[in-house]
Amino acid sequence: MNTSFTPTQAARLDSYKRAAIIGGGVIGISWAAVFLARGIDVVINDPRPDIEDLVRAGLDEITPTLAELGLPTEHLTDGLTFEADLASAVVDVDIVQENGPERLELKQRIWQTIEQAAPAHALLASSTSGIPATAMAEAMRRPERLIVGHPFNPPHLVPLVEIVPGEKTSAATVEQARAFYAALGKKPQVLRKEIPGFVANRLQSALFREAVHLVARGVVTEQELDDIVTASIGMRWAVAGPFRTFHLGGGPGGLPHFIEHLGRAMEASMWPALGNPTFDDTTSALLVKQAREAFGEGTVNALATVRDRSQIALMRALDATPDSGDTRRA
Amino acid sequence: MNTSFTPTQAARLDSYKRAAIIGGGVIGISWAAVFLARGIDVVINDPRPDIEDLVRAGLDEITPTLAELGLPTEHLTDGLTFEADLASAVVDVDIVQENGPERLELKQRIWQTIEQAAPAHALLASSTSGIPATAMAEAMRRPERLIVGHPFNPPHLVPLVEIVPGEKTSAATVEQARAFYAALGKKPQVLRKEIPGFVANRLQSALFREAVHLVARGVVTEQELDDIVTASIGMRWAVAGPFRTFHLGGGPGGLPHFIEHLGRAMEASMWPALGNPTFDDTTSALLVKQAREAFGEGTVNALATVRDRSQIALMRALDATPDSGDTRRA
């Protein structure tokens, strides 16, 4: 694997010397790792008194994965500092990535403070998975500067970043965000409209609803359903998304033929039959019991390490590691 | 890659010398390729006068993919014959894989004929994607022999086979089917209850409904949605199914913690907001237009070849090629 930047990527990051990470939880730590590995100094802003220990421990945990991804990890924390005061933290940064609690009023206050203290050129991005930029920016004097840069967890491993402009976000901010995340080696995707949950989580949630239904109905167990997914739609969608998959599965007529024939049948007979489960006590108890059977008593961290190793092997096979950067597969 | 069977797999296939493929369409040809590559003689039963040309052309197209999967392809068609009469076709076979049109009365007649003509030990399996074995077997004297062995298309490439017993299917038939498909190098999964659409297609259809909604609403284009999926949930679910993914994404508390916190929020706010699109004229026209933009004028076959090459690279990286057989990833 090529551990060096492309010259274009490196050049695009030239103007990003220093980043403020607001909120040093799981997402904040993961972003910090990505920025540091790309040579960007990071200041962490988080009110917790033990934040330095938490972040350093989190980075230690992530480091082997960064190395496997082909990112440089030596001297990773040389550029890492901490600043408990929000205004002081952002005073001389080129990018602010905010990962605070998902509470609207809190985020509105945070962005009001940041806007007043941060340099005028700084990219202002929120990792929020649900609050639109339009709402977060309501108290800002220059709401055109704020944008959502929502990573699919964890940002140091999964390529997607959903870029969601608010109603007042400027075109320049959108392009600045897109170019920045692409230069980091991520796969940014700009959404054309704000919508609750954005795209990836809505899609995930739609499939998961039916998954819960099928387990609650006793058609399969969690483990069996997971095995079905990895052996079929999962490996398909890692290579080609749902539209391309149906385009290639509809015979020589492609997607148009698919819609006309199978699509309408799906609408008529499959969609109305999909389940509408709830996490009532019976269902929750069943899911928890089966989770214990499927995943055992091993720690989540240990299982995640195994999964992430497979994930990286897959990404390498598809040439989708960070340094494959902007390249798009056919 | 190891192109030889494991001794266990080879032994398990020892009793399968000859297969009847009923219906030589896309699925039938793909099954024929898998059986022939495993050394099982195949007789194709299909009333079309040009069936031999169709099947041979289809096998020619599949052969490079079989070779890339590490399956033997020399002398592939040595054991291939054709028999237009259904009863004669099944008279001395060890497995019947039926891929006829999805019409209940037709399938009932076919299975009635097969049952009378096929040897008593033969495995009787239907590739149907929607008709339950219970209904297909209604006219059979020994309905306990019939089972659904539904492949995810195409069977020569995607590992999943959903095994769906009917109400009267015997436990011995279920085990016979499971062992047979596993020995072929597939990933069979036995469903515990009959349900329309089985599992993989229901899950696929649930996600696709929301995908159509998001494109129809103008949130993203087809191409953008596909790129979002491959860069996030697609590559996740290729490695770990949706339950395991949430177990690993819910912090140290795993899936139980996820359900209690994020799951209930998903039920309250995300599920009710999911879309309910229809393939009306406006939506269909938009989908067709965007398909043309996204997939160009290239033939579906050419695009599928590119996709399948990536698919095989992925499977090799995850050790999920046919000869990895029964092994299960953590």
XYZ file of C-alpha atoms in Angstrom:
660
model
C 0.000 0.000 0.000
C 1.147 3.480 -0.792
C 1.624 5.366 2.439
C 2.409 8.698 0.818
C -0.074 11.316 -0.240
C -0.654 12.053 -3.852
C 0.897 15.451 -4.559
C -2.592 16.855 -5.138
C -3.847 15.638 -1.767
C -0.786 16.988 0.026
C -1.130 20.358 -1.701
C -4.796 20.604 -0.779
C -3.953 20.057 2.883
C -1.157 22.672 2.823
C -3.462 25.347 4.176
C -4.608 23.164 7.088
C -1.958 23.464 9.796
C -4.114 23.275 12.886
C -7.515 21.814 13.796
C -9.792 22.212 16.798
C -11.720 19.117 17.844
C -14.700 20.103 19.974
C -15.726 17.136 22.122
C -13.210 14.360 22.788
C -15.537 11.373 22.729
C -15.267 8.374 20.391
C -15.898 10.403 17.228
C -13.699 13.310 18.299
C -10.791 10.997 19.101
C -11.174 9.242 15.767
C -11.149 12.556 13.860
C -8.111 13.653 15.905
C -6.308 10.497 14.783
C -7.054 11.190 11.119
C -5.953 14.827 11.348
C -2.769 14.040 13.285
C -1.829 11.253 10.885
C -2.117 13.794 8.062
C 0.264 16.171 9.819
C -2.385 18.575 11.102
C -1.861 19.799 14.676
C -4.886 19.135 16.879
C -6.213 20.970 19.919
C -8.899 19.114 21.855
C -11.606 21.114 23.582
C -13.576 19.146 26.167
C -14.580 20.189 29.694
C -13.910 16.814 31.324
C -10.985 16.942 33.781
C -9.622 13.550 32.645
C -9.906 14.365 28.954
C -6.161 14.127 28.241
C -5.975 10.560 29.589
C -9.119 9.566 27.698
C -7.893 10.936 24.390
C -4.402 9.494 24.677
C -5.826 6.072 25.589
C -8.242 6.288 22.681
C -5.473 7.207 20.259
C -3.345 4.316 21.512
C -6.216 1.976 20.725
C -6.642 3.369 17.207
C -2.971 3.523 16.254
C -2.604 -0.101 15.047
C -5.581 0.392 12.728
C -4.097 3.595 11.315
C -0.856 1.733 10.658
C -2.709 -1.082 8.902
C -4.435 1.534 6.752
C -1.001 2.718 5.652
C -1.119 6.007 7.551
C 2.002 7.330 9.295
C 1.725 6.843 13.075
C 5.176 7.827 14.377
C 5.147 10.959 16.504
C 1.349 10.876 16.120
C 0.705 12.868 19.293
C 3.529 15.385 18.890
C 1.042 17.946 17.575
C -1.658 17.194 20.172
C -2.684 19.802 22.765
C -5.655 20.437 25.049
C -7.573 23.628 25.778
C -10.619 23.636 28.050
C -11.789 27.094 27.000
C -13.747 26.970 23.753
C -12.888 30.443 22.444
C -9.192 29.985 23.174
C -9.198 26.555 21.524
C -10.315 27.831 18.120
C -8.402 31.096 18.023
C -5.795 30.132 15.441
C -7.147 27.013 13.719
C -7.900 26.287 10.049
C -10.676 23.771 10.680
C -13.109 23.190 13.537
C -14.694 19.730 13.738
C -17.401 19.735 16.390
C -18.541 16.504 18.046
C -20.550 17.770 20.993
C -23.694 16.245 22.495
C -26.689 16.116 20.133
C -28.614 18.954 21.773
C -29.680 21.824 19.559
C -29.441 24.697 22.064
C -25.999 23.551 23.162
C -24.744 23.354 19.586
C -26.227 26.773 18.815
C -24.285 28.283 21.740
C -21.087 26.458 20.765
C -21.188 27.733 17.190
C -21.982 31.268 18.288
C -18.835 31.262 20.412
C -16.690 29.582 17.741
C -17.729 32.009 15.034
C -16.606 34.949 17.135
C -13.232 33.468 18.097
C -12.106 31.436 15.070
C -10.218 32.927 12.106
C -12.395 34.030 9.187
C -10.854 31.439 6.843
C -11.471 28.434 9.116
C -13.740 25.632 7.908
C -16.557 25.139 10.448
C -17.981 21.616 10.406
C -20.225 19.614 12.719
C -20.132 15.827 13.013
C -23.786 15.759 14.053
C -25.730 12.747 12.848
C -29.078 14.437 13.072
C -29.240 18.193 13.642
C -29.419 20.254 10.432
C -26.909 23.059 9.901
C -29.823 25.412 9.282
C -30.991 24.955 12.879
C -27.509 24.984 14.433
C -26.598 28.212 12.647
C -29.672 30.171 13.724
C -27.770 32.307 16.207
C -24.736 32.810 13.959
C -23.975 36.106 12.272
C -22.480 34.297 9.264
C -24.485 31.062 8.935
C -22.997 30.630 5.443
C -19.835 29.349 7.154
C -21.394 26.352 8.921
C -21.750 22.907 7.386
C -22.416 19.350 8.517
C -19.539 16.921 7.902
C -21.102 13.726 9.251
C -18.739 10.752 9.313
C -19.890 7.167 9.262
C -18.447 5.786 12.479
C -15.521 5.468 12.970
C -14.065 8.234 10.792
C -10.545 6.802 10.889
C -11.778 3.644 9.166
C -15.004 4.106 7.174
C -14.524 6.407 4.150
C -17.916 8.130 3.937
C -18.427 11.726 5.076
C -21.898 13.138 4.409
C -21.603 16.853 3.731
C -24.939 18.512 4.407
C -25.207 22.249 3.733
C -27.823 24.266 5.601
C -30.182 26.618 3.819
C -27.707 29.475 4.241
C -24.439 27.580 3.781
C -22.464 29.138 0.932
C -21.313 27.277 -2.155
C -17.747 28.193 -1.209
C -18.115 26.483 2.159
C -19.532 23.357 0.501
C -16.587 23.179 -1.884
C -14.094 23.918 0.890
C -15.503 21.024 2.944
C -15.612 18.629 0.015
C -12.023 19.367 -0.983
C -10.784 19.106 2.600
C -12.315 15.686 3.342
C -11.257 14.355 -0.054
C -7.690 15.510 0.604
C -7.818 13.632 3.931
C -8.488 10.467 1.922
C -12.176 10.287 2.817
C -15.089 9.801 0.419
C -17.196 12.939 0.899
C -20.683 13.092 -0.563
C -22.620 16.359 -0.704
C -26.363 16.002 -0.044
C -28.688 18.183 -2.114
C -31.267 18.683 0.627
C -31.322 18.555 4.406
C -33.295 15.562 5.657
C -33.476 14.095 9.171
C -30.937 11.278 9.607
C -29.238 12.126 6.301
C -28.824 9.255 3.828
C -26.657 6.426 5.180
C -28.399 6.208 8.550
C -31.850 6.322 6.953
C -30.931 3.454 4.621
C -29.370 1.507 7.469
C -32.391 2.082 9.633
C -34.804 0.926 6.895
C -33.004 -2.392 6.524
C -32.626 -2.781 10.291
C -36.371 -2.347 10.819
C -37.015 -5.375 8.623
C -34.155 -7.245 10.302
C -35.760 -6.736 13.716
C -39.103 -7.838 12.274
C -37.676 -11.082 10.874
C -35.937 -11.954 14.144
C -38.987 -11.013 16.229
C -41.144 -13.214 13.956
C -38.761 -16.127 14.452
C -37.858 -16.485 10.775
C -34.137 -16.349 11.598
C -31.885 -15.564 14.549
C -29.637 -12.501 14.666
C -26.614 -14.627 13.819
C -28.414 -16.258 10.890
C -29.613 -12.921 9.555
C -26.111 -11.481 9.815
C -24.730 -14.489 7.944
C -27.360 -14.039 5.228
C -26.418 -10.378 4.782
C -22.646 -10.863 4.611
C -23.071 -13.710 2.092
C -25.382 -11.732 -0.229
C -26.404 -8.054 -0.186
C -23.492 -6.989 2.038
C -20.798 -8.197 -0.306
C -22.815 -6.924 -3.266
C -23.255 -3.405 -1.879
C -19.585 -3.147 -0.888
C -18.832 -3.293 -4.610
C -21.865 -1.620 -6.214
C -24.720 0.301 -4.570
C -28.380 -0.778 -4.715
C -29.230 1.041 -7.966
C -26.217 -0.336 -9.830
C -26.907 -3.769 -8.377
C -30.456 -3.763 -9.767
C -29.193 -2.256 -13.042
C -26.897 -5.268 -13.385
C -29.500 -7.745 -12.145
C -32.357 -6.786 -14.466
C -31.104 -8.476 -17.606
C -29.880 -6.622 -20.711
C -32.564 -3.947 -20.162
C -30.891 -2.765 -16.955
C -32.615 -0.600 -14.366
C -35.412 0.662 -16.665
C -36.463 -2.931 -17.315
C -36.066 -3.767 -13.643
C -38.373 -0.941 -12.552
C -41.028 -1.793 -15.122
C -41.143 -5.473 -14.181
C -39.616 -6.325 -10.801
C -39.870 -2.836 -9.300
C -43.606 -2.607 -9.711
C -44.006 -6.121 -8.326
C -41.874 -5.108 -5.359
C -44.079 -2.076 -4.781
C -47.267 -4.116 -5.076
C -46.406 -7.174 -3.039
C -43.128 -6.804 -1.129
C -43.171 -3.283 0.322
C -46.664 -3.531 1.857
C -45.647 -6.811 3.529
C -42.546 -5.419 5.244
C -42.657 -5.414 9.010
C -43.282 -2.625 11.453
C -41.730 -3.900 14.702
C -41.336 -2.118 18.016
C -38.707 -2.579 20.716
C -41.322 -3.782 23.190
C -40.210 -5.823 26.184
C -40.623 -9.188 24.457
C -38.696 -8.128 21.362
C -35.962 -6.388 23.343
C -35.499 -9.420 25.584
C -35.268 -11.700 22.543
C -32.718 -9.444 20.841
C -30.572 -9.211 23.963
C -30.695 -12.982 24.512
C -29.727 -13.708 20.909
C -26.981 -11.064 21.008
C -25.432 -12.893 23.941
C -25.626 -16.186 22.033
C -24.288 -14.684 18.803
C -21.511 -12.484 20.108
C -20.591 -14.309 23.291
C -19.095 -12.738 26.362
C -16.034 -11.327 24.592
C -15.556 -7.574 24.843
C -16.918 -5.366 22.111
C -13.395 -4.026 21.579
C -11.945 -7.452 20.896
C -14.695 -8.268 18.404
C -14.315 -4.860 16.757
C -10.606 -5.463 16.262
C -11.327 -8.677 14.365
C -13.991 -6.943 12.260
C -11.734 -3.977 11.510
C -8.958 -6.257 10.313
C -11.378 -7.856 7.823
C -12.618 -4.375 6.924
C -9.129 -3.233 6.010
C -8.476 -6.375 3.957
C -11.670 -5.639 2.042
C -10.765 -1.981 1.534
C -7.320 -2.931 0.320
C -8.822 -5.439 -2.119
C -11.161 -2.750 -3.467
C -8.417 -0.108 -3.376
C -10.523 2.001 -1.061
C -7.892 2.756 1.549
C -7.410 6.435 2.485
C -4.564 6.915 0.053
C -6.586 5.783 -2.899
C -8.181 9.182 -2.221
C -10.484 10.510 -4.864
C -10.319 7.579 -7.253
C -13.698 6.131 -8.068
C -14.292 2.507 -8.824
C -16.339 1.570 -11.853
C -6.220 -19.706 -3.937
C -6.795 -23.391 -3.361
C -8.559 -24.902 -6.331
C -9.005 -28.346 -4.798
C -11.860 -29.478 -2.608
C -11.348 -30.184 0.998
C -11.542 -33.954 1.425
C -14.762 -33.475 3.403
C -16.406 -31.470 0.669
C -15.355 -33.943 -2.007
C -16.661 -36.851 0.066
C -19.971 -35.141 0.599
C -20.424 -34.709 -3.141
C -19.492 -38.348 -3.846
C -23.127 -39.383 -3.955
C -24.029 -36.626 -6.458
C -23.099 -37.936 -9.892
C -25.834 -36.409 -11.960
C -28.132 -33.355 -11.721
C -31.225 -32.251 -13.595
C -31.583 -28.525 -14.163
C -35.215 -27.691 -14.919
C -35.347 -24.415 -16.852
C -32.215 -23.196 -18.661
C -32.555 -19.452 -18.051
C -29.991 -17.251 -16.312
C -30.322 -18.998 -12.941
C -30.430 -22.492 -14.449
C -27.282 -21.854 -16.500
C -25.476 -20.483 -13.458
C -26.411 -23.547 -11.376
C -25.313 -25.769 -14.257
C -21.918 -24.068 -14.222
C -21.497 -24.682 -10.491
C -22.529 -28.350 -10.734
C -20.350 -29.044 -13.794
C -17.325 -27.336 -12.197
C -17.773 -29.677 -9.238
C -17.760 -32.724 -11.482
C -21.496 -33.365 -11.436
C -23.009 -34.330 -14.799
C -25.872 -32.043 -15.794
C -28.946 -32.651 -17.921
C -30.845 -29.516 -18.912
C -34.605 -29.740 -19.291
C -36.142 -26.804 -21.168
C -38.746 -26.866 -23.948
C -37.139 -24.117 -26.076
C -35.806 -25.429 -29.408
C -32.630 -23.298 -29.210
C -31.913 -24.214 -25.577
C -28.595 -25.922 -26.331
C -27.154 -22.797 -28.010
C -28.448 -20.581 -25.197
C -26.950 -22.715 -22.459
C -23.582 -23.159 -24.163
C -23.336 -19.408 -24.840
C -24.282 -18.679 -21.228
C -21.664 -21.105 -19.915
C -19.015 -19.525 -22.170
C -19.798 -16.167 -20.623
C -19.543 -17.521 -17.067
C -16.389 -19.573 -17.535
C -13.856 -16.742 -16.930
C -15.574 -15.923 -13.631
C -15.479 -19.584 -12.559
C -11.764 -19.646 -13.340
C -11.162 -16.481 -11.317
C -13.030 -18.102 -8.435
C -10.521 -20.931 -8.571
C -12.940 -23.521 -9.930
C -11.793 -26.018 -12.569
C -13.158 -25.075 -15.992
C -11.416 -27.479 -18.363
C -13.790 -29.957 -19.985
C -16.599 -28.066 -18.251
C -19.255 -29.135 -20.730
C -18.143 -32.760 -21.122
C -20.875 -33.865 -18.733
C -23.585 -31.627 -20.236
C -26.635 -33.097 -21.975
C -30.129 -31.948 -22.913
C -33.483 -33.667 -22.548
C -36.709 -31.934 -23.525
C -38.958 -34.456 -21.780
C -39.245 -33.691 -18.057
C -39.799 -37.260 -16.819
C -36.925 -38.612 -18.904
C -34.627 -35.813 -17.730
C -34.888 -36.709 -14.037
C -34.976 -40.489 -14.322
C -31.475 -41.215 -13.012
C -30.362 -38.027 -11.236
C -29.251 -37.406 -7.652
C -30.428 -33.785 -7.467
C -33.121 -31.809 -9.265
C -32.710 -28.001 -9.208
C -35.822 -26.393 -10.654
C -35.735 -22.864 -12.105
C -39.030 -22.669 -13.950
C -41.293 -19.640 -14.346
C -42.686 -18.275 -11.072
C -46.217 -19.622 -11.570
C -47.663 -21.788 -8.842
C -49.827 -24.134 -10.956
C -46.936 -24.730 -13.357
C -44.541 -25.547 -10.540
C -47.118 -27.850 -8.922
C -47.423 -29.813 -12.196
C -43.649 -29.923 -12.663
C -43.026 -31.313 -9.189
C -45.817 -33.864 -9.546
C -44.114 -35.205 -12.663
C -40.627 -35.090 -11.170
C -41.637 -36.940 -8.028
C -42.997 -39.848 -10.091
C -39.960 -40.110 -12.377
C -36.950 -39.238 -10.188
C -35.124 -41.780 -8.019
C -36.294 -41.954 -4.399
C -32.947 -40.716 -3.058
C -32.786 -37.586 -5.244
C -32.739 -34.149 -3.583
C -35.649 -32.080 -4.932
C -34.988 -28.326 -4.727
C -36.624 -25.262 -6.243
C -34.767 -21.999 -6.939
C -38.000 -20.022 -6.554
C -37.583 -16.597 -5.032
C -41.134 -16.360 -3.843
C -43.321 -19.467 -3.918
C -43.318 -21.476 -0.672
C -42.530 -25.189 -0.823
C -45.761 -25.847 1.069
C -47.791 -24.528 -1.875
C -45.633 -26.106 -4.581
C -45.845 -29.522 -2.937
C -49.628 -29.582 -2.599
C -50.089 -32.110 -5.395
C -47.150 -34.277 -4.389
C -47.559 -37.672 -2.795
C -44.386 -37.152 -0.742
C -44.235 -33.408 -0.021
C -41.584 -34.113 2.613
C -39.083 -34.419 -0.254
C -39.472 -30.886 -1.632
C -37.477 -27.871 -0.420
C -36.659 -24.377 -1.585
C -32.967 -23.773 -2.334
C -33.110 -20.102 -3.324
C -29.790 -18.692 -4.564
C -28.892 -15.042 -4.460
C -28.275 -14.252 -8.102
C -26.002 -15.368 -9.669
C -25.424 -18.691 -7.902
C -21.994 -19.189 -9.448
C -20.735 -16.032 -7.714
C -22.775 -15.032 -4.634
C -22.422 -17.551 -1.783
C -25.865 -17.392 -0.156
C -28.463 -20.114 -0.660
C -31.644 -19.666 1.401
C -33.004 -23.091 2.300
C -36.694 -22.812 3.074
C -38.505 -25.970 4.169
C -42.241 -26.219 3.605
C -44.617 -27.276 6.360
C -44.265 -30.916 5.345
C -40.581 -30.948 4.374
C -38.754 -33.573 6.440
C -35.788 -32.842 8.671
C -33.795 -35.317 6.576
C -34.472 -33.305 3.426
C -33.415 -30.095 5.154
C -30.136 -31.636 6.259
C -29.574 -33.228 2.841
C -30.000 -29.816 1.167
C -27.805 -27.989 3.663
C -24.992 -30.517 3.353
C -25.218 -30.533 -0.442
C -24.996 -26.755 -0.914
C -22.243 -26.467 1.692
C -20.259 -29.161 -0.116
C -20.666 -27.148 -3.336
C -18.871 -24.289 -1.549
C -22.022 -22.208 -1.049
C -23.175 -20.584 2.218
C -26.564 -22.197 2.868
C -28.839 -20.757 5.526
C -31.926 -22.626 6.709
C -34.931 -20.387 7.442
C -37.069 -21.321 10.449
C -40.355 -20.206 8.913
C -41.751 -19.689 5.425
C -42.253 -15.997 4.688
C -42.963 -14.291 1.335
C -39.732 -13.049 -0.278
C -37.605 -14.985 2.228
C -34.946 -12.967 4.081
C -32.336 -11.451 1.742
C -34.845 -10.052 -0.745
C -37.028 -8.612 2.014
C -34.031 -6.829 3.543
C -32.861 -5.640 0.135
C -36.319 -4.421 -0.702
C -36.635 -2.499 2.603
C -33.443 -0.567 1.944
C -34.326 -0.032 -1.713
C -37.691 1.493 -0.773
C -35.897 4.213 1.196
C -33.332 4.588 -1.616
C -36.115 5.284 -4.122
C -37.671 7.737 -1.672
C -34.419 9.690 -1.241
C -33.821 9.916 -4.992
C -37.444 10.839 -5.702
C -37.238 13.540 -3.030
C -34.089 14.956 -4.674
C -31.838 14.414 -1.643
C -29.275 12.534 -3.765
C -28.990 11.055 -7.241
C -28.794 7.306 -7.859
C -25.045 7.568 -8.419
C -24.565 9.556 -5.209
C -26.676 7.128 -3.188
C -24.725 4.183 -4.590
C -21.448 5.900 -3.668
C -22.745 6.534 -0.148
C -23.656 2.866 0.289
C -20.390 1.399 -0.991
C -18.382 3.802 1.211
C -20.332 3.006 4.402
C -22.974 0.354 5.108
C -22.020 -1.765 2.082
C -18.445 -2.311 3.140
C -19.581 -2.717 6.759
C -22.178 -5.406 5.991
C -19.784 -7.316 3.745
C -17.756 -7.956 6.890
C -20.378 -8.053 9.668
C -24.167 -8.129 9.395
C -26.459 -5.407 10.771
C -26.833 -6.896 14.274
C -23.103 -7.380 14.750
C -22.473 -3.917 13.310
C -24.747 -2.318 15.905
C -23.305 -4.572 18.624
C -19.854 -3.160 17.784
C -21.133 0.398 17.339
C -22.998 0.746 20.609
C -20.007 1.253 22.901
C -18.828 -1.275 25.511
C -22.478 -2.192 26.266
C -22.921 -3.705 22.815
C -26.315 -4.456 21.281
C -28.292 -4.398 24.576
C -27.095 -0.838 25.190
C -27.722 0.063 21.545
C -31.344 -1.112 21.690
C -32.060 0.675 24.952
C -30.677 4.003 23.741
C -30.286 4.348 19.974
C -32.769 1.617 19.031
C -35.689 3.219 20.824
C -34.778 6.605 19.338
C -34.689 4.961 15.902
C -38.131 3.493 16.505
C -39.532 6.810 17.736
C -38.078 9.231 15.226
C -36.390 7.491 12.293
C -38.724 4.610 11.335
C -41.901 6.705 11.171
C -40.089 9.214 8.924
C -38.970 6.639 6.345
C -40.437 7.080 2.877
C -43.220 5.231 1.157
C -42.573 5.896 -2.547
C -44.376 4.496 -5.573
C -43.096 3.873 -9.084
C -45.465 6.451 -10.529
C -44.686 7.983 -13.915
C -42.691 10.912 -12.519
C -40.562 8.729 -10.265
C -40.017 6.064 -12.924
C -38.954 8.688 -15.475
C -36.524 10.224 -12.990
C -35.018 6.839 -12.112
C -34.611 5.899 -15.773
C -33.020 9.257 -16.615
C -30.576 9.038 -13.731
C -29.768 5.418 -14.561
C -28.729 6.516 -18.034
C -26.530 9.243 -16.548
C -25.029 6.982 -13.906
C -24.437 3.813 -15.902
C -23.988 5.251 -19.398
C -24.756 3.453 -22.591
C -22.358 0.560 -21.941
C -23.945 -2.884 -21.964
C -25.082 -4.385 -18.710
C -22.813 -7.352 -19.391
C -19.701 -5.186 -19.642
C -20.545 -3.371 -16.400
C -21.331 -6.655 -14.687
C -17.937 -8.044 -15.655
C -16.200 -5.099 -13.963
C -18.362 -5.491 -10.877
C -17.808 -9.243 -10.693
C -14.042 -8.769 -10.852
C -14.218 -6.443 -7.828
C -16.589 -8.916 -6.177
C -14.091 -11.725 -6.510
C -11.264 -9.540 -5.170
C -13.432 -8.805 -2.149
C -14.345 -12.464 -1.639
C -10.722 -13.482 -1.883
C -9.759 -10.809 0.667
C -12.436 -12.113 3.047
C -11.617 -15.740 2.237
C -15.177 -16.290 1.069
C -14.439 -17.991 -2.231
C -16.208 -21.288 -2.874
C -13.321 -23.400 -1.664
C -13.249 -21.745 1.713
C -16.414 -23.799 2.069
C -17.935 -24.016 5.507
C -15.459 -21.807 7.343
C -17.088 -18.960 9.200
C -15.459 -15.612 9.795
C -15.490 -14.165 13.281
